[in-house]
Each structure stands twice: as structure tokens, then as C-alpha cells.
Amino acid sequence: MPEPTKKDETPNGEKESVATDSSEAPMPTPEISLEVSPPPPEQPVETEGKDPQPIEVIKPEPVENGSKEPEPEAVAVGAKEQVESVNSEVKEEAPSPCSPPPPATVKEEAEPVVTEVTQPPEPVVTVVTPPPPPPPEPVVMEVTQPPEPVLTVVTPPPPPPPEPVVTEVTQPPEPVVTVVTPPPPPEPVVMGVTPPPPPPPEPVVMGVTQPPEPVVTMVTPPPPPPPEPVVTVQVTPPPPPADKDDDATTNTPSPPPPPEDANTAKKLSIELPNDSIHVSAMGRKDSVWSLGDGQAPEDLDKPVDTPPLSSLLIERPQGGSITVGGDISFVAKVEAQDLLRKPTIKWFKGKWMDLASKTGKHLQLKETFDRRTKIHTFEMHIIKAKDNYAGNYRCEVTYKDKFDSCSFDLEVKELEQSQSVDIRSAFKRSSEGHEDAGDLDFSGLLKHRNQREPKQDETPEVDVWEILKSARPDQYEKIAFEYGITDLRGLLKRLKKTKKEEKKSEAFAKKLDPAYQVDKGGKIRLVVDLADPTVELKWYKNGQEIRPTPNQRKFIFEQKGTQRILVINNCGLNDDAAYSVAAGEEKCTTELFVKELPVKITKEIEAVKTTVNERIELECEVSEEGAQVKWCKNGVEVPTGPRSRYRVKSDGLKHWLIIDDASKEDTGTFSLMASGGTSEAKVQVELKPLKIIQDLQDMTVLLGQPLKMHCEIFPGNVPGRWYRNGQLIQSNDRINILQRAKNHRLEIVNSTIHDAGDYTFVPEGYTQSLCAKVHIVDPPRVHLESLNFPDNTVTIVAGNKLRVEIPISGEPAPRVVWMKGERVILDSGHRVRAETFPDHTSLTIDIAEKDDTGNYKIVLQNEAGEAGASIKVKVVDIPDPPEVPLVTEVGGDWCSMTWEPPIYDGGSPILGYFIERKKKQSSRWMRLNFDLNKETTFEPKKMIEGVPYEVRVFAVNAIGVSKPSEPSKAFVPLAVTSEPTMLVVDDVTDTTVTMKWRPPDTIGAAGLDGYLVEYCIEGTDDWRVTNKELTEKTKYTITGLPPEAKILVRVRAINAAGASTPRTLQHSILVKEVIEPPKIRIPRHLKQTYTRKVGEAVNLVIPFMGKPRPKVSWLKEGQTVDPTQVTIRNTDCDSIIFIRKAERKHSGKYDMKVEVENHVDTAIIDIQIVDLPGPPQCVKIDEVWGGNVALDWTPPKDNGNAAITGYTIQKADKKTMEWYTCIEHYHRTCITITELVVGNEYYFRIYSENMVGLSEGATQTKDSALIVKEGMQLKNPEYIDHDFKEPPKFTQPLINTFAIAGYNATLNCSVRANPRPKVIWMKNKIAIIDDPRYRMFSNQGVCTLEIRKPSPYDGGMYSCKAINDLGDALVECKLEVKGGFTFSELMQRGVPLHLIDKYMSETKAVEQPEK
């Protein structure tokens, strides 16, 4: 908003200068600008050819909230000049750039040309230049004002010219401007129009001195209608120096000049030389006070350059207008080419409202960055705008020390119905500084209805709206001032809305008034007149429909012709609301204001003067029962809660404020506030005279005893404070301050030394005080517990200094005496002395001796009593060395030793011993224990076996370590071996048992001489040695055993150190030969096809089990194996197949059969002998086009007994026949060779490849392929889509598998089918469904069945079945679970025969159905 201009300022921030004539040398002329600018669209003041009266300048009334926007006025005002002094300074202040340029009228006369400039109210501009010397013969042009200035308006013809033509003043090369000071010269030159009297105290005279006979001609072209031209004379003076008074003006920059167009003023500038400019104004941009910097005459026809954009904003947000509920966006862009980080942007509304905290569904802020253009884009979106969103907005951008801002306006348009209300009461400052200032604020009127005088006449005498609508814009301020409207901005805003054309109502002939008012308890009638009486009518209160009720007479609906009436009886405050009536789809609204009559005070409060502890009762009477009143003390409302000292009571018209127990703080002014007035009264509470009933008494208290002080004063209930030695005493856990009526107590639970002193009690509000002295005494005490000495014994090492400090206490300080026996220790002693200090006493022994050991007594005395204590001093030393240690037992790397304690322990108990050892040949002792050994025995370990060692011992007490003992006799560690390992039964017959074992894990340096085998009959401890001589073998047969006897066997290892710990078989052995069914243990790699190349050796070992020795036989494809081709060798536990040089005829399935009596076990070994494949067949050239050749061939007849894994294609030029490989490991039987050289002729050959390698020969194409240079066209072959559907086919079948009981087993197979088949697993032809022991997987055609921890019962035939729409497939395998115990193992464990037979029969019964 534009600020009110000062008297010495022009509205555009320009200043006028006054030149005086002088006899001195001519000074440089100031710049004079002549501008012709169009007026605003408002109507100018016209005189219609008559002599007008002087036009009065109306100064706008300033508005407190700064929200006033004055409309432009067509007022012709002459320039006011005033000469202050030669060195006077110019003051300048730029107005708001939004101020419109004023219109002007021009008066033309024959001889001097008078130009009248139209400016805003009361501009006063002063320009001072130093008095220049007069020119020799100055030629002066006079511009005077006639006694009654005549304003003539020139009305241009309607058609506008292309652009205004300005003929400017022609001057000689160096015009001279002089300033004339009073007394005026004989012929002063006056330019401008002076307003009517009263005249200024000093007339402002401006003279322009020019060379002889200047010719001034000004032609005002007819501008486009309706605006009229404005002629403005601007004089650019030198700027004034800045001072304190100019801070408000010099800091305001001039607004930038508008771009020049057909309606833009032309400017004539005459610049001052540099020597006429003040030093402080040199280089300043604001030294020229015009709309922009001046231009030279030759630059007048050039367009005025707009100032450059800021260094940050490259695109600024532009103002706009929207309707209520619409959306609008404002965009600001910042170039980040030279920025290291993102700039900071803030959006404001008005001056200070930051919009960052207002974001929500109606306001959104968005930031984006374009990495390609390096531009930051900041957007502000306003969604569903409301009426109060209109106003001025500002965008601020900050980056480090750079700053830029831009302002823009938002206009929110809304069509509103005109309302006939009293605008003089409605247009007030409803919310200062807010956007809704000036709108009708009925809620504000309701809130302040008690503070305003009741209106005498609610209906205005005149219709101000009609006056405003018919008035010119320049008369708005005068009308607002005349009718008391203070918010001019709100008035203009409201008027702008009401000028919109209103739609004529189709349903209502007469609507509700905008507002109604009724007194509380009164009756109101709301009347509307309908255009159509048949239309349905509904009344609403605050949006809720009003329905008639038969029992209540609150709302009454009446009907008189076309009138519809709502009667509201007994109006209350809850009826103060917005009412509306709806007729069809049309609706009109009004507001009802319920006026509450003020409550007046009929009986004033009386003043009260009393003393403390008395009752105060303030009484007041009002004019209405049950009225709401407020009690205040010193202008602050008194609290009346349940814990408050104040009580409020009312009875009818009377109201009381009661204080039961008055205090001095209650002194003040009490008032009762009602809506219609206030009553006040002073209350003064004084103290009663103090009377001491019982004074404080001096006391002497033992330390630690409770201290209680008591006094009694009158009046009671007077608080007070306790002081000790002038310091205020605060209540805490130890100190209690009590008051009961007139009794005051100070109680200290445990008194301390610091509690002694002068005590004072000061009653609050009185100058008198009560004093007493307290003396604390304490009997002497010796605090030995703080020394932490066990049994009050102080131990000192002989030769060291002893100083014992013992804390003591007592008040007053006690006298201390030290004694040893009957001898008193003086403080003047030489080696032994005693010293006493205020808080402790000490005993000092410089060099401790053995004789200093003994009891020392301490005696303390003071006036409170006597105390004593004793301490014991013990002088100690290191012990003697122990006796020579003895080695009692020796092991492999350890020994056991013992020794005797030392004879003298040094006066301190032996805490432990340190043990050291060394090799006999060495002199380096090594400590064996770092922690003290409490016992007199020890076992050194980690010695080298066979090396002689010696040991010694140190004794340790609290003082230190003794000297070492004498070394022991040398000893050599030797150890027996560890027990034999893995003792098992190898064979059992009717009379013998063969045992096997492995050597001991640890043998030692003594070596191993042999083994001793022992046995005993089960149930006895008679161990018999079977081998009288040691055996060095790890296998031994015990002979001569009784048949069917059960024996236990153990084995010992013997060396030079003795026999080791025996290894005993855990179970007894039954001496009886058993039959073990045969079992073939096929190695894992033989469970699948065993593949070898031609010429390689085949050597397969297949282990088996069985007793007695099984019979082994081999068959190939059901025929006996030819011994000349395959060599087979059998042993007791395995069978070996050996082929020295494998050939393809050796391929096939070999059946192995193992028999033990009636027990048989079989296995199949699949052997595949592979060789190189043959070459492919029928290689031919299918097609040649461009640089490409298509080849096709068929697989070889002989695949080498292995699948073909790929092909290698080679090419050769017919000229050189050198072969080059095109591609390797190619899997298909057709290929296209590309990138062939045009013009060459090629042959091709192909090798086949299997797991052995490439075929020995290759198949070559019979014909050659000629790569033709031009003219070849590709013939696109027609392809038939391949049908990928196929029934299920197992590419990898299931394989018979052996599993170990208790370990997870898996069965795997792979199937190919399209569409994807359904896989079903079965055991013994029964589908496996939801069995937790089985887990089924299928991944990429690989099917897996996992059997979790199988048992012998899980053995059997397993099958996998795949099914889809085209068919099904089935594969099977046999799973055998090996586990449990064999007959021999059960015999070795000593299981009874009938239980073994039962277990074996159950096992056979399970296995037979599975087979």
C-alpha cells in the first residue's frame, strides 16, 4: 500500500529545485524533464470552458492498519516552491510503485506558456543550488500565475493518432539555470501554479535563465480517448547528503521507468555537470529524482531500457485473478549454473506470513530441478481458492550472500448479491492486517455489543451505497470522511463487488433484509414476498431446517397472500444465528442479532479497613437477577476455586465477595464488573501489635541430639522466618519449621557442629525479632573403624617407616596421650613420636624394629568426657626357605613331589609356595606356577620324557618370597603307552575267537614291547593270559575255548614303564560259529553306468559280506563271462573284474551273484566302452544368398557308443583350400554361415563330436558355394511352426539305491513333457500322499523324492509316474535300507539265541514281500 507522503516530497519521489539569480558566474543547469503521460481511466475534472474555482487539495486520512488504497483524483495542483537557504538539503522519499500517475489539465495563453501539473495531495519539493554569478545579459522566460487561474481542458478528437507527437523546448548549447533568493530581483521568473491562500510563508520562486530570445513551443497531441495527456515538468537537482533525518527517504530507491509505448511519457533531460553534484552523491543512483535516470536529447526517441533482472530469479511469478473455488499456480525459476547447492526459497503473503507452515489441501509448494538446463523451478499451487486468499504475495530467494525477491498480486473474484445495510457500522477494522478487512463482520459486532453505546437508529438516514455508486472515484475519500467510514480499502473492495450486475430473482418478489436486530426476550418477524405463491418454502437456522412443533410456540409460521412470515418469540442468545429461506432452488439469507441489555450496578461497594485474621465481606447490588459479574483485585480477576481464599456468593440482586481470614496481601482495590458498569472499593488490612508471650532460650546440646527451639507470640497465625548467624534457615529432611496458631517451633533431628550459633526468629511484617544462642558440645571419640585394620592391628615390615593416623572428634578439641605399656610417648621423641592435630592424631616409627611389636594405648579428654582406644603394631619379615623337596612318583611328562614348610614363617602366615624346575644339565630355572600353591605337594607337568630334571620350592608370606630350597635329586620321566584302540572280534568258531585291534595312540619315549591278551568267562573276574610271550601283531586268536561259552576279552600294551590301561571289549562273545547272509556293497560310482574309452584298462572291485565264505559267479547279458576277454578274481570279501584293454564289445550289463548256503544276493554292473564317432552324413548346401550359406546334414551312423554332443564346421576357399573353423560345439544339424567374402567360392566340411572327442574324419560338401556379387535375392523359406507338445518321457530313470538306516535318502529322475506333467510318487504301487516322512521336489523336469531317516521298513519298490494330456510314463527302482544288527553282531553283543532267531525271522518276513 502507498504510504502517506510528507509535505516536502512528491508522490513519485521527485524533487523540484529553485534557482536564484545572482551576479556570479553561471552554474550548470539542472536537468529538466518534460513528460507527457496518459491519465488513468477515471474521469478528469473538467471546467466546461468556464473560470473554475481554485481546486482544493484533499489530503487522504491515514488508516491505522495501512490497508487504505486511495483512488486517483483529478486535481490540478501547482508546484509549491520554497527557498530555504543556499546550503539547504533535499529530502526524498519514493512512493509505492502502484500509485497511479495523476491526470493534468493544461492552460494555454498567447504570451507566457503556463503549464499546470497534476500531482497527488500536497507535494512540496525543495531544490537548493549554490548562488551562481549572473550571466552578462540573461534572457528570462516568465511563467506566472494569474490572480484567478483558469484551467482549460482540451478535448481531443475521437480517432487516436499512432503515437503522441511532442515538440520539445529548443535551447542553445549551454542553457543556464540560476536561483534567485529574496529579496527578489526586479524581474523574477515564476513557473508553476500556486494554490489559493493561505500563501506559504516564503514563496517558492524558480527561475530559468537562458540565452537571448529562447523559443518555447509545446504541442499536445490528441491521445487516444478517453485519457487526457499529462504534461509534467521535472527538474533534477544534486542529491543531498544523508543524515539521520533522511534515513527514511534516502534508503527508498526510485521505481523503475515503465517501457515506452504509445501511451508512455516522453522525457527531456538536461544533465548537470559533475562539478555541480555534491561529493556524497557522486556515483549514487538516486541522485536523480525522477521515474528513471535522465536521457540525453539524442536518446529521446530510443526506448527506455528496463532494468536487468536479478542475479538469481530468471523467471518471476506474475500476478493473476481467479474466481472463488478455482486453481492457480505461480512459478519462479532460478538458474543454478554458478550455484554449488540449491538456493533457499520462501513464499510470503503480505509482509510476514510465511506460507511454508500453511501447506495443505488448499496450498501446495513444489520444487523441481532440470539437470539438462541447470534450472531450479519453484511452484506455488493454490487449490480451490477462497475469497480471503486475495492479496499481495512475495517470493524470496536466498543463496549465501545473494538475495532476490518479487511481489505479485492475486485477485479472487466472486459474484455477490447487493445488500442494503448500514455500511457506516459494517465497514470497520474487523481484523487488522488480515485479508478479510472491510468485509461485513457481524460476529465482531456481536462480540463488542456491550462495549459500544446502543445505536439510536439502526437504519441509515441516507443510502450511502447509492451515493458511492453515482460518485466519481476522486470523491470516495470525501464521502468516506463525511459519513465516518474509516476502512476505505474495504469500502472500495465491497463497492467493486456490488457493482456487478445482479440476477433478478425468479422465486422471491422481495427477499429478506441482510440483517435484523431484536432485544433479548423480544419478538421478531422475518418476512419474504414470493413471486410464485405455490412454491414450497423452507426455513433454516444455521443450515438446520426449522420445523413447527405443536407444544412449543417458539417458531410460528404465518402466511398473508404472497408473504411468508417466520415469527420468533422470546428471543434469546441462542437465537442469534444466520437464517435462510429456500424457495425451490433459490435461497436468500439474513442474520439475526439478539441484543442483550446491559447489567447496571444499583448499590456500590463500600470501602473496608480492618486488621489481619479478620473477616472481610464486600457487598454489591445489580439491576438484574442471575446476572454474570466478575470480581477483580487491582484489575485482575480473583480466583474462586475450591482451594481459593476468596468465596463468592449471590442472592437475587446482591453479590458478595468474602475473605474469611484476611492477610496483609489482601490490601488493594476490589471491583465488581458487570456489562453495564463497574463498582470499586479499597480494602486496607493492617497488622496487629506484636506481643511476645514466650521468648527464645539459650541452649547447650550434645552433638547428635535433637535441637528444639520454641517461642510464642501474639497475634497468632503470623508467619515468620528463622535465621542462624544471619543466614535464612530452610526446611528440609533434617530441619522442621512448625507453626500452630501463635506457637512457632524449630526442630533439628540430629544436631551437628554447624548447628551452633545465634538463632533469630523474625515475624513477618514486624521489625521486632527474637534471639537466642545455641552451643553444641561433643564428648571425645576415637574413630578406629575408619582405619579398616583387622582387629585394630597394624602390620609393618621391618626396616620400613610406620605412620598411623587415627581420626578423633570432640567439641571442644580433646587432649591426646599415647602410651605403650606404662611409658608415655612424647611428641619430641626421636625414632618413635606422637603428634596431635584438630581432627586426628598420629604415631610415627621411622625405622621399624622387631621390639616395636606390641599394644599402643590412646587417651582423649575434654570437658564433655573422656575416651580411650588401643591398637596393636606387628613387625613382620620374609620366611625361611622350605626343606628339600622329595619326588615320590614319576610319569611320562609329570611327577609328584612333596616338601616340609619352613621353620620360621617371618611373623606372618605362609600364604603359599612357588615351584621351579630345570634340566639337570641346564642352569636356567623355570617357574611352574604363577598362582600360589597352598599345599605342600605339587605335580609338575609338560616335561620331556627321558630327560633328567631337578625341582626346588620358595615359601611366600604377606611380606615377600623366601630364598629357594635346595634342589631335589634328579629324576627321569617315563610313561606307559595308552591303551590299544579299536578292539573288535574278527572271527568266531566253535572253539576259537580271533580278535583285532590297533596300536595305542600314544606310545612315548619308552617304546612298545608288545601286547598281552587276556580273557575271562562272563560272570567271573578270573582273567587268564592267553599269550605267555608278548605278541607284536595286532591280531590274535584265542584257542581252546569251551563251545557256546561267553567270554570277555581285553588287551594291554607293554613297554619299559609297565603295562598300559587295558582295552576291554564292551560285550561278551559267544563261542559259536554263525551264518551271515551275503550282502554286496556296490561302490557309489558303480551304481550308475561305468564309462571308459576304448583302449583303457577296466579294474573294478566290488566288496561283499557273508559267512562262511560266499560263492561268487558272474554273467554278461545272461551268458557266462568269457575268461579270455574279462579276468575275474574272487576273495573272501570282494570280487575284481579286470580288462587290460577295453573294447566296445566289452560294453554291457554284468550280473554278480553271491551265495552263502541258501542265501543269495545279486547286483548289476553296467559298463559302457565309448569311442570316437563317425563323420556326419550327407552334408549339402541348401541355399546361398548374399554373403550367407545355409548348410544341412544328418547325424553320423556310428556315434561311438555315446551321444553326439556337437559338431565343428569348417570352411575353405576353393583357391587355397585352407580350412578355417567357423563354429565349434554346434548342436543342431543345420546352420547358416555368414560374413563370407563376395566373389569367393567356398567348400565346407563338418566333424561330429561326442564325449570322447571329434570324429577322425569329416564330411565335405560335394558342391561349392559361390558368393555372387550382385543380383542375388533372398527367397524367404516358409516355415511350419514346430509342435512342441509331447507325452511324458523319462530322460533319466530311477536307479536301484541302497540307503543307510537313520540317514536321509533321495531318489532322482528327470522327465520331459509338454504341457507340464503331473508327477506321482508310489511305494509298492501305492501313491505317497501327505506322508511327513517323504518330501517331493520338481525343478526344471528333475523329480526328487527325499526319504527322511529311513528304516528297514522303508525298503521296497518305488515308482515315479508322469501324466499329461498326451499320455503317461512310469519308472521304477528298488530301495534297500541297510541297518540294524547282523547275526554275528547280535552274538557279539550277547543277545540270547531265541531273541536273535525272532529278530532274523521278522527281518526276512519284511524283506520277502518287498522282493
PDB file of N, CA and C in Angstrom, residues 16 100 336 344 414 419 462 527 538 588 621 633 660 689 745 943 1061 1071 1106 1131 1148 1166 1196 1368:
ATOM      1  N   GLU A  16      11.731  19.130  -6.650  1.00  0.00           N
ATOM      2  CA  GLU A  16      11.863  20.293  -7.513  1.00  0.00           C
ATOM      3  C   GLU A  16      12.941  21.205  -6.963  1.00  0.00           C
ATOM      4  N   PRO A 100      -0.970   5.376  -9.086  1.00  0.00           N
ATOM      5  CA  PRO A 100      -1.197   5.732 -10.493  1.00  0.00           C
ATOM      6  C   PRO A 100      -0.756   7.159 -10.766  1.00  0.00           C
ATOM      7  N   ALA A 336      20.893 -22.378 -11.908  1.00  0.00           N
ATOM      8  CA  ALA A 336      21.886 -22.947 -10.985  1.00  0.00           C
ATOM      9  C   ALA A 336      23.224 -23.166 -11.658  1.00  0.00           C
ATOM     10  N   THR A 344      17.637 -21.267  -1.339  1.00  0.00           N
ATOM     11  CA  THR A 344      16.517 -21.325  -0.395  1.00  0.00           C
ATOM     12  C   THR A 344      15.434 -20.351  -0.853  1.00  0.00           C
ATOM     13  N   GLU A 414     -15.764 -12.939  -7.141  1.00  0.00           N
ATOM     14  CA  GLU A 414     -16.957 -13.668  -6.702  1.00  0.00           C
ATOM     15  C   GLU A 414     -18.172 -12.785  -6.946  1.00  0.00           C
ATOM     16  N   GLN A 419     -26.481  -5.905  -0.894  1.00  0.00           N
ATOM     17  CA  GLN A 419     -27.205  -5.895   0.365  1.00  0.00           C
ATOM     18  C   GLN A 419     -27.398  -4.459   0.812  1.00  0.00           C
ATOM     19  N   VAL A 462     -29.384   8.103   5.067  1.00  0.00           N
ATOM     20  CA  VAL A 462     -29.170   8.203   3.624  1.00  0.00           C
ATOM     21  C   VAL A 462     -28.636   6.874   3.129  1.00  0.00           C
ATOM     22  N   VAL A 527     -39.895 -11.613   7.086  1.00  0.00           N
ATOM     23  CA  VAL A 527     -40.923 -11.597   6.051  1.00  0.00           C
ATOM     24  C   VAL A 527     -40.250 -11.675   4.692  1.00  0.00           C
ATOM     25  N   LYS A 538     -39.026 -23.383   2.711  1.00  0.00           N
ATOM     26  CA  LYS A 538     -38.406 -23.992   3.898  1.00  0.00           C
ATOM     27  C   LYS A 538     -37.526 -22.956   4.564  1.00  0.00           C
ATOM     28  N   CYS A 588     -32.349 -17.186  -0.008  1.00  0.00           N
ATOM     29  CA  CYS A 588     -31.875 -15.897   0.492  1.00  0.00           C
ATOM     30  C   CYS A 588     -31.592 -16.039   1.974  1.00  0.00           C
ATOM     31  N   GLU A 621     -24.892  -4.618  44.705  1.00  0.00           N
ATOM     32  CA  GLU A 621     -26.227  -4.940  44.209  1.00  0.00           C
ATOM     33  C   GLU A 621     -26.338  -4.468  42.761  1.00  0.00           C
ATOM     34  N   LYS A 633      -9.343  -7.891  41.655  1.00  0.00           N
ATOM     35  CA  LYS A 633      -8.482  -7.231  42.636  1.00  0.00           C
ATOM     36  C   LYS A 633      -7.349  -6.566  41.872  1.00  0.00           C
ATOM     37  N   ASP A 660     -12.434 -14.973  54.564  1.00  0.00           N
ATOM     38  CA  ASP A 660     -12.603 -15.391  55.956  1.00  0.00           C
ATOM     39  C   ASP A 660     -11.430 -14.961  56.822  1.00  0.00           C
ATOM     40  N   PRO A 689      -0.641  -5.205  66.772  1.00  0.00           N
ATOM     41  CA  PRO A 689       0.612  -5.005  67.533  1.00  0.00           C
ATOM     42  C   PRO A 689       1.149  -6.333  68.036  1.00  0.00           C
ATOM     43  N   ARG A 745       7.938 -23.212  66.192  1.00  0.00           N
ATOM     44  CA  ARG A 745       8.953 -24.178  66.609  1.00  0.00           C
ATOM     45  C   ARG A 745       9.973 -24.391  65.489  1.00  0.00           C
ATOM     46  N   MET A 943      56.729 -82.126  30.995  1.00  0.00           N
ATOM     47  CA  MET A 943      58.174 -82.366  30.930  1.00  0.00           C
ATOM     48  C   MET A 943      58.479 -83.287  29.762  1.00  0.00           C
ATOM     49  N   THR A1061      46.786 -99.180  30.391  1.00  0.00           N
ATOM     50  CA  THR A1061      45.409 -99.463  30.784  1.00  0.00           C
ATOM     51  C   THR A1061      44.824-100.460  29.794  1.00  0.00           C
ATOM     52  N   VAL A1071      30.985-118.187  21.929  1.00  0.00           N
ATOM     53  CA  VAL A1071      31.907-119.045  21.171  1.00  0.00           C
ATOM     54  C   VAL A1071      31.064-120.027  20.371  1.00  0.00           C
ATOM     55  N   GLY A1106      29.561-111.951   4.078  1.00  0.00           N
ATOM     56  CA  GLY A1106      28.907-113.244   4.200  1.00  0.00           C
ATOM     57  C   GLY A1106      29.799-114.266   4.891  1.00  0.00           C
ATOM     58  N   THR A1131      37.840-113.063  -3.719  1.00  0.00           N
ATOM     59  CA  THR A1131      38.433-113.283  -2.397  1.00  0.00           C
ATOM     60  C   THR A1131      37.315-113.493  -1.401  1.00  0.00           C
ATOM     61  N   GLY A1148      28.174-103.611 -21.755  1.00  0.00           N
ATOM     62  CA  GLY A1148      27.018-104.421 -21.414  1.00  0.00           C
ATOM     63  C   GLY A1148      26.782-104.431 -19.929  1.00  0.00           C
ATOM     64  N   ASP A1166      26.779-101.935 -14.957  1.00  0.00           N
ATOM     65  CA  ASP A1166      26.616-101.505 -16.351  1.00  0.00           C
ATOM     66  C   ASP A1166      27.919-100.857 -16.796  1.00  0.00           C
ATOM     67  N   PRO A1196      25.831 -88.802 -37.745  1.00  0.00           N
ATOM     68  CA  PRO A1196      26.642 -89.940 -38.220  1.00  0.00           C
ATOM     69  C   PRO A1196      25.965 -91.263 -37.895  1.00  0.00           C
ATOM     70  N   ASP A1368       1.223 -90.909 -20.493  1.00  0.00           N
ATOM     71  CA  ASP A1368       1.909 -91.018 -19.208  1.00  0.00           C
ATOM     72  C   ASP A1368       3.139 -91.895 -19.374  1.00  0.00           C
TER      73      ASP A1368
END
